[in-house]
Short mmCIF file of C-alpha atoms in Angstrom, two decimals:
data_model
loop_
_atom_site.label_atom_id
_atom_site.label_comp_id
_atom_site.label_asym_id
_atom_site.label_seq_id
_atom_site.Cartn_x
_atom_site.Cartn_y
_atom_site.Cartn_z
CA MET A 1 88.74 91.64 65.87
CA PHE A 2 85.54 90.89 67.78
CA SER A 3 82.91 88.14 67.64
CA ASP A 4 79.21 88.79 67.04
CA SER A 5 78.68 88.82 70.83
CA GLY A 6 81.42 91.45 71.31
CA ASP A 7 84.16 89.16 72.63
CA ARG A 8 87.72 89.74 71.46
CA ILE A 9 88.89 86.92 69.18
CA ALA A 10 92.36 88.20 68.37
CA ARG A 11 95.55 88.00 70.41
CA THR A 12 95.97 90.87 72.86
CA GLN A 13 99.39 92.51 72.96
CA ILE A 14 100.52 93.58 76.44
CA GLU A 15 102.94 96.51 76.61
CA GLN A 16 104.77 98.57 79.23
CA MET A 17 106.30 101.99 78.66
CA GLN A 18 110.01 101.91 79.48
CA ASN A 19 112.18 105.01 79.02
CA GLY A 20 109.53 106.65 76.82
CA LYS A 21 109.10 103.65 74.48
CA TYR A 22 106.54 100.86 74.51
CA VAL A 23 108.08 97.43 75.09
CA VAL A 24 106.06 94.27 74.37
CA MET A 25 105.66 92.23 77.56
CA GLY A 26 103.73 89.39 75.99
CA PHE A 27 100.51 88.28 74.33
CA TYR A 28 97.22 86.81 75.54
CA ASP A 29 95.18 84.56 73.25
CA THR A 30 91.50 84.57 74.25
CA THR A 31 90.61 81.59 72.06
CA THR A 32 93.09 79.25 73.79
CA GLN A 33 93.30 81.26 77.06
CA GLU A 34 97.10 81.12 76.87
CA LEU A 35 99.47 83.81 78.09
CA GLU A 36 102.84 84.17 76.38
CA TRP A 37 105.07 86.22 78.73
CA TYR A 38 108.57 87.48 77.92
CA GLY A 39 109.65 88.53 81.44
CA LYS A 40 110.99 91.94 80.37
CA GLU A 41 108.88 93.99 82.81
CA LYS A 42 110.53 96.66 84.95
CA TRP A 43 109.31 97.82 88.35
CA TYR A 44 110.20 101.39 89.22
CA SER A 45 110.34 100.61 92.91
CA SER A 46 112.74 98.46 94.88
CA LYS A 47 109.70 96.84 96.53
CA GLY A 48 108.55 95.10 93.33
CA PRO A 49 105.11 95.42 91.75
CA PRO A 50 102.53 97.81 93.19
CA PRO A 51 100.00 96.37 95.65
CA ASP A 52 96.76 95.05 94.20
CA SER A 53 94.67 96.30 97.11
CA THR A 54 94.33 99.37 99.31
CA ILE A 55 96.80 99.66 102.17
CA VAL A 56 95.21 101.11 105.33
CA ARG A 57 97.55 102.62 107.90
CA GLU A 58 96.18 103.79 111.23
CA SER A 59 97.97 106.45 113.26
CA ILE A 60 97.13 108.54 116.31
CA LEU A 61 97.24 112.31 115.95
CA THR A 62 97.36 114.55 118.99
CA VAL A 63 96.62 118.25 119.36
CA ALA A 64 98.03 120.47 122.09
CA ASN A 65 95.47 121.73 124.64
CA GLU A 66 96.24 125.34 123.69
CA VAL A 67 95.14 124.72 120.12
CA SER A 68 91.83 123.16 121.15
CA ILE A 69 91.03 126.01 123.61
CA LEU A 70 91.90 128.83 121.21
CA PRO A 71 88.81 128.55 118.89
CA SER A 72 86.41 128.76 121.87
CA LEU A 73 87.68 132.23 122.88
#
């Protein structure tokens, strides 16, 4: 259900697929701005939830001198 301005006015159901089936994680009510959370989420990594930003890893790569000389021949 949506308001005249296009805002959602119904509760939003939040789901996660677990073992091929959707499991309800909770509901969000936009009119009261309340989140009802059941705590049944599963993370498929021992590290917990995925990061919410990009991880940048810098590393140095080296090339043997023979490889850099070969194209110039």
